[in-house]
mmCIF file of C-alpha atoms in Angstrom:
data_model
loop_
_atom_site.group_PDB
_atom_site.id
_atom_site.type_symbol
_atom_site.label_atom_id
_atom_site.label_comp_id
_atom_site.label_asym_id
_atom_site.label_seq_id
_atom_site.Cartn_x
_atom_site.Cartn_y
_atom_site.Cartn_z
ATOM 1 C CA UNK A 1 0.000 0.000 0.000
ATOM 2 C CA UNK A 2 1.101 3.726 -0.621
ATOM 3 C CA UNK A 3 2.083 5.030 2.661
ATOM 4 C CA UNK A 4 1.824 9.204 3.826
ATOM 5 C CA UNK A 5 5.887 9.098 2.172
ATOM 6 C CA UNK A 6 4.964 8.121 -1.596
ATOM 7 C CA UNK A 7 5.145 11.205 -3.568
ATOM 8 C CA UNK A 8 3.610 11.099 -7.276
ATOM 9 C CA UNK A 9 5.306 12.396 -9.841
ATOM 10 C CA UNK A 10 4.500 15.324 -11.641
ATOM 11 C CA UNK A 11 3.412 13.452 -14.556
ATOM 12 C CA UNK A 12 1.102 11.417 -12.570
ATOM 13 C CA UNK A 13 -0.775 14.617 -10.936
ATOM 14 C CA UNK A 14 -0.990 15.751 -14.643
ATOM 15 C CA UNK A 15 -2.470 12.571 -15.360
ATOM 16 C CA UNK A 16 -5.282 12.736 -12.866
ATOM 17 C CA UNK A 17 -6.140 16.358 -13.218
ATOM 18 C CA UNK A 18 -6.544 15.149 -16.735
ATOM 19 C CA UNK A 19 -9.280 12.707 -15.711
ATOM 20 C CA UNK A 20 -10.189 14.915 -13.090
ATOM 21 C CA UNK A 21 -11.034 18.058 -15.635
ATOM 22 C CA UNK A 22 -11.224 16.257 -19.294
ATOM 23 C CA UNK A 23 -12.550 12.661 -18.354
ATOM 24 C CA UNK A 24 -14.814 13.883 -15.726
ATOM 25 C CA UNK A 25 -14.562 10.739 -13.521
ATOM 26 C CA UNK A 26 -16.233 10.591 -10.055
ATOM 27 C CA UNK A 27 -14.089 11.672 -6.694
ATOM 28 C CA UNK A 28 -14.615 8.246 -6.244
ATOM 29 C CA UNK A 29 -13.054 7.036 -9.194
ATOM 30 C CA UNK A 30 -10.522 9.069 -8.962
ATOM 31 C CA UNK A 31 -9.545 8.048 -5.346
ATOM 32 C CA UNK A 32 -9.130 4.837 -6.736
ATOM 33 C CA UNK A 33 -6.689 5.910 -10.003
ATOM 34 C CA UNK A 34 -5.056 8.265 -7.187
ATOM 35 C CA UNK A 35 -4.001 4.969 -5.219
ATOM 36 C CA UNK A 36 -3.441 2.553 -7.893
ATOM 37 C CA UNK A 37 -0.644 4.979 -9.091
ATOM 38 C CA UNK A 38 0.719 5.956 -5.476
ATOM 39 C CA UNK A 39 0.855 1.819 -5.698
ATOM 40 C CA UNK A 40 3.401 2.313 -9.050
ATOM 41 C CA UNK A 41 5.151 4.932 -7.474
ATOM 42 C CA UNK A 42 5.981 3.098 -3.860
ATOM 43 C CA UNK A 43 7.086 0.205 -5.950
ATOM 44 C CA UNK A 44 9.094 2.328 -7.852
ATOM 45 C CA UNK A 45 10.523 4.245 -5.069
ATOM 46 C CA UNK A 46 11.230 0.602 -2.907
ATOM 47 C CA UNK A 47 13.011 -0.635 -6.165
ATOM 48 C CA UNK A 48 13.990 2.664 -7.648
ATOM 49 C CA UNK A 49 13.339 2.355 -10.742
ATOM 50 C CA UNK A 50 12.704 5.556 -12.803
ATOM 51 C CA UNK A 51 8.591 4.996 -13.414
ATOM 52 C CA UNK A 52 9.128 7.077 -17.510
ATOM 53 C CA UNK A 53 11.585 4.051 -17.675
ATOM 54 C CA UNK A 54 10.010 1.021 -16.633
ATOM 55 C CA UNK A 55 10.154 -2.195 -18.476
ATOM 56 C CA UNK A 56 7.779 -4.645 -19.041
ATOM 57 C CA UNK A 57 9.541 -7.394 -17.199
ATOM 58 C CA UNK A 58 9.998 -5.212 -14.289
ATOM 59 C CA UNK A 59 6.131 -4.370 -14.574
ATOM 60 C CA UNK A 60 5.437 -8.077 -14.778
ATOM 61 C CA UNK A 61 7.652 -8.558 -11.506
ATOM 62 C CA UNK A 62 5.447 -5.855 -9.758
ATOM 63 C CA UNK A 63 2.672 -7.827 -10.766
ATOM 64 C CA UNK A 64 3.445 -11.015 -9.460
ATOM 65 C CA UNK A 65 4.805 -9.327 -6.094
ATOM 66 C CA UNK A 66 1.403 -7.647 -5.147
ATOM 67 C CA UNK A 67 -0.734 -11.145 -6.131
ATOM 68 C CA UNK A 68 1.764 -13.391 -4.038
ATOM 69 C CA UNK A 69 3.046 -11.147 -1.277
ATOM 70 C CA UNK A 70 0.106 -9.013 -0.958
ATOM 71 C CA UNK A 71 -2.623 -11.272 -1.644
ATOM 72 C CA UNK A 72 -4.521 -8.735 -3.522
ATOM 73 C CA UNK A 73 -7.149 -10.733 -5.669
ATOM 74 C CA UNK A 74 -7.618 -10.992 -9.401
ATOM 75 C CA UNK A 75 -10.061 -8.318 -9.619
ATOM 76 C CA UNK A 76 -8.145 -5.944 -7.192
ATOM 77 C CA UNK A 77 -4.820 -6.552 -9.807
ATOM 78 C CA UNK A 78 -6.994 -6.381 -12.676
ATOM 79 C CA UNK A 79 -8.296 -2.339 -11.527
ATOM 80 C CA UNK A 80 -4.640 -1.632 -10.970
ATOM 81 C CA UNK A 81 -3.423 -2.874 -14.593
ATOM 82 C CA UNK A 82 -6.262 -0.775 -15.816
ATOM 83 C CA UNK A 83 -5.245 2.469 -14.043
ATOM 84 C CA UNK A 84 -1.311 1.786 -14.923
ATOM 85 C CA UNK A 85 -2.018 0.940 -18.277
ATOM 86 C CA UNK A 86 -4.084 4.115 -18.861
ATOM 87 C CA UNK A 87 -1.879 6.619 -17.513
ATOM 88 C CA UNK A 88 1.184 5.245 -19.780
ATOM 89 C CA UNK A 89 -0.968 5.336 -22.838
ATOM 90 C CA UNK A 90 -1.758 9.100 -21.943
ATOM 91 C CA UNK A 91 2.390 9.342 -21.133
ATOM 92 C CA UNK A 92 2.362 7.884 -24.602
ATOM 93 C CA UNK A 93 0.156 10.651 -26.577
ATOM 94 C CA UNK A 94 2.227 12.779 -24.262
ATOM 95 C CA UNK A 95 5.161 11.872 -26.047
ATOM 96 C CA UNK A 96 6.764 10.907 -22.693
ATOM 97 C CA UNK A 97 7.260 7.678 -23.279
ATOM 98 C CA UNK A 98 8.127 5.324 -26.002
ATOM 99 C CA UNK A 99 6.312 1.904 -25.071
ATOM 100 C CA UNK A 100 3.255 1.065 -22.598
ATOM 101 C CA UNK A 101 5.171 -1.129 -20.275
ATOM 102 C CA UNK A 102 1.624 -2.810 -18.603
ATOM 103 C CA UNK A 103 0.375 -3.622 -22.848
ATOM 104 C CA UNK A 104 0.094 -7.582 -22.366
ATOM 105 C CA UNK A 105 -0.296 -7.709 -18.651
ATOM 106 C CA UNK A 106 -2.966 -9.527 -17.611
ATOM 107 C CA UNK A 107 -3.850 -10.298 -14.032
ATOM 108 C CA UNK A 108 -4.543 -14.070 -12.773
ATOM 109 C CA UNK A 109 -7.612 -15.386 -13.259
ATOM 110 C CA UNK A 110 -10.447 -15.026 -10.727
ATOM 111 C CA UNK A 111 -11.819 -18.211 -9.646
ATOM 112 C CA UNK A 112 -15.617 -18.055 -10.925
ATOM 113 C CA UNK A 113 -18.263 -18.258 -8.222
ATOM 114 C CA UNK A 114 -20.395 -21.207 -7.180
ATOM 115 C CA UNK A 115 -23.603 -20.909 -7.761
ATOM 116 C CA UNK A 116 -25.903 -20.065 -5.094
ATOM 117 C CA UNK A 117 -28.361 -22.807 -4.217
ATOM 118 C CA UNK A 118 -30.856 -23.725 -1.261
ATOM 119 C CA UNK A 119 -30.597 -26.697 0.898
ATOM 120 C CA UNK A 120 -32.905 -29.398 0.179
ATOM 121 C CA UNK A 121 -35.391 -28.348 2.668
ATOM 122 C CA UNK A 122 -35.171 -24.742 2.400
ATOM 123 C CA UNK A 123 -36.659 -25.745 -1.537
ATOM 124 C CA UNK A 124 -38.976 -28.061 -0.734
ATOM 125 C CA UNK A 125 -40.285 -25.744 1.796
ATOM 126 C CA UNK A 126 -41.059 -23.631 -0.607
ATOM 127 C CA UNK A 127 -42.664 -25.605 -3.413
ATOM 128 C CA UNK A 128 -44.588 -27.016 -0.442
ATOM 129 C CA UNK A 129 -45.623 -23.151 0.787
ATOM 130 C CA UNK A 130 -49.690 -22.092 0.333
ATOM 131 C CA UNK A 131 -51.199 -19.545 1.808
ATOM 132 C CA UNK A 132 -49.223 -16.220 0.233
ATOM 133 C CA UNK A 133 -52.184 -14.906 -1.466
ATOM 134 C CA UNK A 134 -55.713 -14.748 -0.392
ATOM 135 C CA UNK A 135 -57.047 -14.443 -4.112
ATOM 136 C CA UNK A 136 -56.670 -18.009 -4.926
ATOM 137 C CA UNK A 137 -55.874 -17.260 -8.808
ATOM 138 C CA UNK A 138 -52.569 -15.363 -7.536
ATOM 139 C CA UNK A 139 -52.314 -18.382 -5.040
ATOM 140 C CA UNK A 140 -52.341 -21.266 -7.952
ATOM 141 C CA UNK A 141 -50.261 -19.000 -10.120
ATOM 142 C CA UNK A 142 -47.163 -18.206 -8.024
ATOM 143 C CA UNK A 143 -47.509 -21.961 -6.804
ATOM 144 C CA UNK A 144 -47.071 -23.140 -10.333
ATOM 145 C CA UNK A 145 -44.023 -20.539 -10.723
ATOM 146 C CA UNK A 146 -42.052 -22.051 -8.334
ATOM 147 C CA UNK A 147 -42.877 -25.557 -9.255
ATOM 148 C CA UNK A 148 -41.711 -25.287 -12.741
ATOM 149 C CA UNK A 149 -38.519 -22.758 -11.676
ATOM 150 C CA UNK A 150 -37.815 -25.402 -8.851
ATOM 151 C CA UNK A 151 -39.385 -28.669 -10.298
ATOM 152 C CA UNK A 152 -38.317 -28.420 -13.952
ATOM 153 C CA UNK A 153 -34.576 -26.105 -13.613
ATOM 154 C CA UNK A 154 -36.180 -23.174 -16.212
ATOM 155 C CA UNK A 155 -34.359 -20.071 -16.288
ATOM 156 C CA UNK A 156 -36.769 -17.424 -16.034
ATOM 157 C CA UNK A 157 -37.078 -16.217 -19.395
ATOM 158 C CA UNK A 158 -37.791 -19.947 -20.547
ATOM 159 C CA UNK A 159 -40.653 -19.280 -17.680
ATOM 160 C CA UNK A 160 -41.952 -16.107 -18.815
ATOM 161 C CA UNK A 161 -41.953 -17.647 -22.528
ATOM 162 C CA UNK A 162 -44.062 -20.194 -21.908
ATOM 163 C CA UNK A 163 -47.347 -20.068 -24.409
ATOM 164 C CA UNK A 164 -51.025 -22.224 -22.869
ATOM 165 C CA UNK A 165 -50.689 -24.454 -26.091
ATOM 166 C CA UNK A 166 -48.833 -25.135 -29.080
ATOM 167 C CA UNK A 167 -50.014 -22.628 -32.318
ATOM 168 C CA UNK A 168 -48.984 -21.350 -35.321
ATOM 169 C CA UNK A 169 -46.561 -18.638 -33.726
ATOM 170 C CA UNK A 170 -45.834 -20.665 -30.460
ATOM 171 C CA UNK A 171 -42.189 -20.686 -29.315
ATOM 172 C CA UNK A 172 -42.367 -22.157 -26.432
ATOM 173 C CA UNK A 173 -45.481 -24.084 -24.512
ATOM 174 C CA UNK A 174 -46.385 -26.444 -21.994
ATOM 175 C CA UNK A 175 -47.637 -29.786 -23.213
ATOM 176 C CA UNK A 176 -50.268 -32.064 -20.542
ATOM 177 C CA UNK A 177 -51.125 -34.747 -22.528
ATOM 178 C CA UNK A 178 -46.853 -35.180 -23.090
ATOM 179 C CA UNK A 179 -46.303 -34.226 -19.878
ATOM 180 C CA UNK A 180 -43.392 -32.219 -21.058
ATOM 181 C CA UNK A 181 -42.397 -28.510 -21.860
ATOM 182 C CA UNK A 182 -41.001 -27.533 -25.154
ATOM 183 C CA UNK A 183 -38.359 -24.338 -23.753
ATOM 184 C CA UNK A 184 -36.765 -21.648 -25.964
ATOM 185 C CA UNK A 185 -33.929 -21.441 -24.358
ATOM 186 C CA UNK A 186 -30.233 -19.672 -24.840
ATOM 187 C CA UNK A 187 -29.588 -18.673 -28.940
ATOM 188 C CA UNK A 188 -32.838 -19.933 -29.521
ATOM 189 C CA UNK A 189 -32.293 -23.687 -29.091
ATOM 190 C CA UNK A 190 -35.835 -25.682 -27.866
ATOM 191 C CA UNK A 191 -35.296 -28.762 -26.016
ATOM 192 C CA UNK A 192 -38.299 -30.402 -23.894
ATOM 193 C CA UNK A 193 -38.442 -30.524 -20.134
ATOM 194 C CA UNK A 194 -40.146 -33.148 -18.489
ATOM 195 C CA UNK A 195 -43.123 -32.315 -16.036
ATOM 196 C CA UNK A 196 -43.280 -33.697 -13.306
ATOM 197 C CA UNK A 197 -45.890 -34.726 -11.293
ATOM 198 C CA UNK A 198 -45.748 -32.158 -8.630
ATOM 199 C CA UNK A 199 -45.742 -30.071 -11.675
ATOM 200 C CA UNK A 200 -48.400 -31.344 -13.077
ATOM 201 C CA UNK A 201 -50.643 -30.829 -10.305
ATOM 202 C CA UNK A 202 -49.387 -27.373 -9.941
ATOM 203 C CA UNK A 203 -50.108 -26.517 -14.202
ATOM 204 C CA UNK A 204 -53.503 -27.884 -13.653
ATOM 205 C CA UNK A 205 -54.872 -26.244 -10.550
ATOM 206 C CA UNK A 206 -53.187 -22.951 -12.324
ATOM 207 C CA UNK A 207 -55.393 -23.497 -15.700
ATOM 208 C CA UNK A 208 -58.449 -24.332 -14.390
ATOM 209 C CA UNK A 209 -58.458 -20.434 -12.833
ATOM 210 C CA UNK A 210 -56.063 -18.690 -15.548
ATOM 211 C CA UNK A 211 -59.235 -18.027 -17.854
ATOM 212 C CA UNK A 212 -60.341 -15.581 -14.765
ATOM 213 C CA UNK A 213 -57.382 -13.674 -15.161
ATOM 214 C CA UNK A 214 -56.462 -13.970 -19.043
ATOM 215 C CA UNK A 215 -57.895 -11.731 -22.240
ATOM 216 C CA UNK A 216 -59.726 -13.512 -24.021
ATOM 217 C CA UNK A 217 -56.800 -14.009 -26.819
ATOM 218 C CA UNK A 218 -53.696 -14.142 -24.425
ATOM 219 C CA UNK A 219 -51.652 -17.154 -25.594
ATOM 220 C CA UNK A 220 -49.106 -16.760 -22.310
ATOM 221 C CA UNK A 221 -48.889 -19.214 -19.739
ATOM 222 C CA UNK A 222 -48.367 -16.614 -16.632
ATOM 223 C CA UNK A 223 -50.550 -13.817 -16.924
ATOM 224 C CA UNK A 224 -50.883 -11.152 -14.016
ATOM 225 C CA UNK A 225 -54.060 -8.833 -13.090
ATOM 226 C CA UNK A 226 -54.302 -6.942 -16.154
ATOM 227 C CA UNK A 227 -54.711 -10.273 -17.844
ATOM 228 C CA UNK A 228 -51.038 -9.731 -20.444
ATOM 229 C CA UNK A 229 -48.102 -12.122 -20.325
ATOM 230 C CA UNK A 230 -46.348 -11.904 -17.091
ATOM 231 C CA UNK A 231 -42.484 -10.347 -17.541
ATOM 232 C CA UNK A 232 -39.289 -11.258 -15.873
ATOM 233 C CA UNK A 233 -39.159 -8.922 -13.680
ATOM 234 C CA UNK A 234 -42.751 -9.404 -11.894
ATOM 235 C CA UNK A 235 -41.525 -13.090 -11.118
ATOM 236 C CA UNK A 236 -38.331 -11.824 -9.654
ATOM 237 C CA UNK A 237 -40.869 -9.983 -7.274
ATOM 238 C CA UNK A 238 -43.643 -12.269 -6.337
ATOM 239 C CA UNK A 239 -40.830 -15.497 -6.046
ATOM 240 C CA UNK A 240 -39.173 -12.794 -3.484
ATOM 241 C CA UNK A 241 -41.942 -12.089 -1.522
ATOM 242 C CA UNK A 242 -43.151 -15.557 -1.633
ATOM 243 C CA UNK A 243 -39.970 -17.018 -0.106
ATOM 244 C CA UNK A 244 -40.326 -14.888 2.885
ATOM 245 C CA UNK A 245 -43.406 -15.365 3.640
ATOM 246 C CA UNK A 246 -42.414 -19.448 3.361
ATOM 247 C CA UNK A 247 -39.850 -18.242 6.047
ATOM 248 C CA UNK A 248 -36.761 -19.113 4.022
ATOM 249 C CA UNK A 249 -33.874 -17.574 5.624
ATOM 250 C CA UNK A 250 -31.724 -16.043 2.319
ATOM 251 C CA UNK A 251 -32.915 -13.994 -0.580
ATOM 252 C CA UNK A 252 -34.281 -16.213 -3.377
ATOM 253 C CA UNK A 253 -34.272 -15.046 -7.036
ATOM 254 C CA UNK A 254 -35.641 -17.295 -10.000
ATOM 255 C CA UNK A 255 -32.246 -18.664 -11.033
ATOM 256 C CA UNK A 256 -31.558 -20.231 -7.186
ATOM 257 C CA UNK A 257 -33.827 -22.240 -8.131
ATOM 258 C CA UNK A 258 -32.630 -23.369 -11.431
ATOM 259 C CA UNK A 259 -29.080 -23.562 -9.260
ATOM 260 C CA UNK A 260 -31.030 -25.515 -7.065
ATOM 261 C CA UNK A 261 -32.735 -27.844 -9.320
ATOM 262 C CA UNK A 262 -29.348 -28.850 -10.563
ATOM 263 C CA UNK A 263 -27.340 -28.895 -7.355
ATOM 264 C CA UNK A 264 -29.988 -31.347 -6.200
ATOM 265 C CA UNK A 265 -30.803 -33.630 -9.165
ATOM 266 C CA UNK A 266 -26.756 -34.364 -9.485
ATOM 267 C CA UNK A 267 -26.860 -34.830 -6.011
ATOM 268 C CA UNK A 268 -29.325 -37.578 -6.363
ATOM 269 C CA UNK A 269 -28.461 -38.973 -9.477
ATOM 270 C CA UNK A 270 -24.565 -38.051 -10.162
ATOM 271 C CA UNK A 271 -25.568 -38.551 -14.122
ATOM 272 C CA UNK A 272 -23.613 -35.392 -14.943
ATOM 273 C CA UNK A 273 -25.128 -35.815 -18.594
ATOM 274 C CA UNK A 274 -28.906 -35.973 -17.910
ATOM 275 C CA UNK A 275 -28.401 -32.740 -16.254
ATOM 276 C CA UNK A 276 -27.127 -31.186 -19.073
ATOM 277 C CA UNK A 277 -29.508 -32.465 -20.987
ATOM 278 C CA UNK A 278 -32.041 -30.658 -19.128
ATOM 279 C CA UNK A 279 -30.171 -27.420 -18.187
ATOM 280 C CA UNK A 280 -29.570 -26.604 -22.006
ATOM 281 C CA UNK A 281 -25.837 -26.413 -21.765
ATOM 282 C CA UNK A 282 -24.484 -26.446 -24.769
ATOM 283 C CA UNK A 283 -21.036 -27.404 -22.619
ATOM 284 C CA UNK A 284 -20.455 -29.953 -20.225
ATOM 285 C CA UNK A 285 -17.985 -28.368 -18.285
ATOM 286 C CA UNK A 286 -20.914 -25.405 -17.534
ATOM 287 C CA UNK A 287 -22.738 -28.117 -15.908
ATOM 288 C CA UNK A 288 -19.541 -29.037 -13.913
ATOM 289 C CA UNK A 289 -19.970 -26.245 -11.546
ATOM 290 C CA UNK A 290 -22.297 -27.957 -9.500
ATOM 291 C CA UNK A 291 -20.290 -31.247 -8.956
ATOM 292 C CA UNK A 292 -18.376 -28.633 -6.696
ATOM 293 C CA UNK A 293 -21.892 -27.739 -4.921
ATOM 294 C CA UNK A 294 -22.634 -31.605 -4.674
ATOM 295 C CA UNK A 295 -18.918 -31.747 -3.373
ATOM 296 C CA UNK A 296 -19.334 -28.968 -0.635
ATOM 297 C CA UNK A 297 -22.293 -30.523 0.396
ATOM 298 C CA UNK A 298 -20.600 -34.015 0.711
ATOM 299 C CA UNK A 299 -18.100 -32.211 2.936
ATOM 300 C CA UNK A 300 -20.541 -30.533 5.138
ATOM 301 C CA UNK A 301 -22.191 -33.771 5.758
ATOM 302 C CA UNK A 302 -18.536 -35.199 6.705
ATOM 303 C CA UNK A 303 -17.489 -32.505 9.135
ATOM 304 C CA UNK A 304 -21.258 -32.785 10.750
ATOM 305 C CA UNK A 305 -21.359 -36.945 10.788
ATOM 306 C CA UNK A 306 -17.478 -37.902 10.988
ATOM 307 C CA UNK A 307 -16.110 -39.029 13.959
ATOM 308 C CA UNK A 308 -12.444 -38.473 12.864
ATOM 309 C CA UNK A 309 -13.677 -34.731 11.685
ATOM 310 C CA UNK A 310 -14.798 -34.014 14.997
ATOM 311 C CA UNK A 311 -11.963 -31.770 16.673
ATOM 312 C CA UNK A 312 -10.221 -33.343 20.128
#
């Protein structure tokens, strides 16, 4: 870290009133270009190396330094290259310098998230939840939302697409007699989605009241009060508000439960490939993300049942 002793060059001040007065950035913005090059210029004063001199190889050194030594993360290294590699290219137009020395730096890669799922109980909890509506059409609706989401691993757009029946300009739709669902999903690739029976239920209970709520020539599944196709962004909402009122402990958006669909069908099955099959993923190793769920769930069960995890 810069400490109160690391002066910036002239050069560098230049460089930030530049952004400051040209670029326009934010205070907070600049704060963070301010210390990313107070971070050049302590390394340059520990080392010292001339910073209108610096070589590639030495950047490269600084690089590795701050990831190993420092432990600053991918992302952290990543707004630093950014900031260092900006201020030589305006060095550059500057006629300052003669070569970027951070061109071709690029900082370790971060380690990609897990997906967030629910515990096993925390889902079924709520595809076993009634009672969050008094109008019962609402009621059989948001039921049948979670159910398909949970049941069936849709992403929500696959949800929202959904049409009552096959027709002439259908793209997606939901098919009883079949029991199966025929999904648009990602670059506009249909594959069908088997229905289960707790999905079944749900579709049906959900139909026989979805003419109340419908205009007469709606073709979407998931309609709201007005009667028009239900968006994205209204099941976000009501799958919110429905999850705590089922008294689940974490925020739930739709693709949890996609997340969770997965995480728990590999947990049951370990047929890697089925899952794929009914995720959409055009790549297996997208679908290998949540062998690391099933994994951290294997471990928790371990350090929980164990005797020889148990600590002395």
């Amino acid at each position: 870290m810069p400490n109160a002793a690391t002066i910036l060059a002239p050069e560098a001040q230049a460089y930030l009133e530049h952004l400051r007065v040209q670029r326009r950035l934010a205070p907070r913005t600049l704060a963070l270009y301010r210390d990313a090059l107070g971070r050049l210029a302590a390394l340059g004063q520990r080392d010292g190396v001339e910073l209108l001199k610096l070589q590639p190889h030495q950047a490269r050194r600084w690089l590795a330094q701050l990831h190993g030594q420092q432990d600053l993360a991918p992302r952290s290294l990543a707004l630093l290259l950014s900031a260092w590699r900006g201020w030589y290219r305006w060095l550059g137009r500057e006629q300052l310098v003669s070569l970027n020395p951070i061109d071709g730096l690029r900082p370790p890669k971060a380690a990609k998230p897990l997906p967030k799922a629910l515990a096993v109980d925390d889902a079924v909890q709520l595809a076993d939840f009634q009672g969050g509506h008094a109008d019962r059409r609402l009621e059989a609706r948001d039921a049948c939302i979670v159910e398909l989401l949970y049941g069936c691993g849709l992403r929500v757009a696959e949800l929202v697409g959904l049409d009552l029946q096959a027709h002439r300009d259908a793209q997606a739709w939901v098919d009883l007699a079949s029991a199966e669902a025929q999904v648009l999903g990602k670059g506009s690739k249909r594959r069908s989605v088997p229905l289960g029976a707790a999905a079944l239920r749900a579709l049906r209970t959900w139909l026989d009241l979805r003419g109340e709520l419908a205009r007469p020539q709606e073709q979407a599944l998931f309609v709201g009060l007005r009667g028009a196709r239900l968006g994205a962004a209204q099941v976000r909402v009501l799958l919110k508000a429905r999850a705590l009122q089922a008294g689940l402990p974490t925020h739930v958006h739709p693709h949890m439960l996609r997340h969770s669909f997965a995480s728990h069908l590999l947990q049951s099955s370990g047929d890697l490939r089925g899952v794929q099959e009914l995720l959409g993923h055009a790549n297996i190793s997208t679908t290998q993300v949540y062998t690391k769920l099933d994994f951290q769930h294997l471990a928790k069960v371990y350090d929980a049942a164990h005797p020889r995890a148990k600590k002395r």
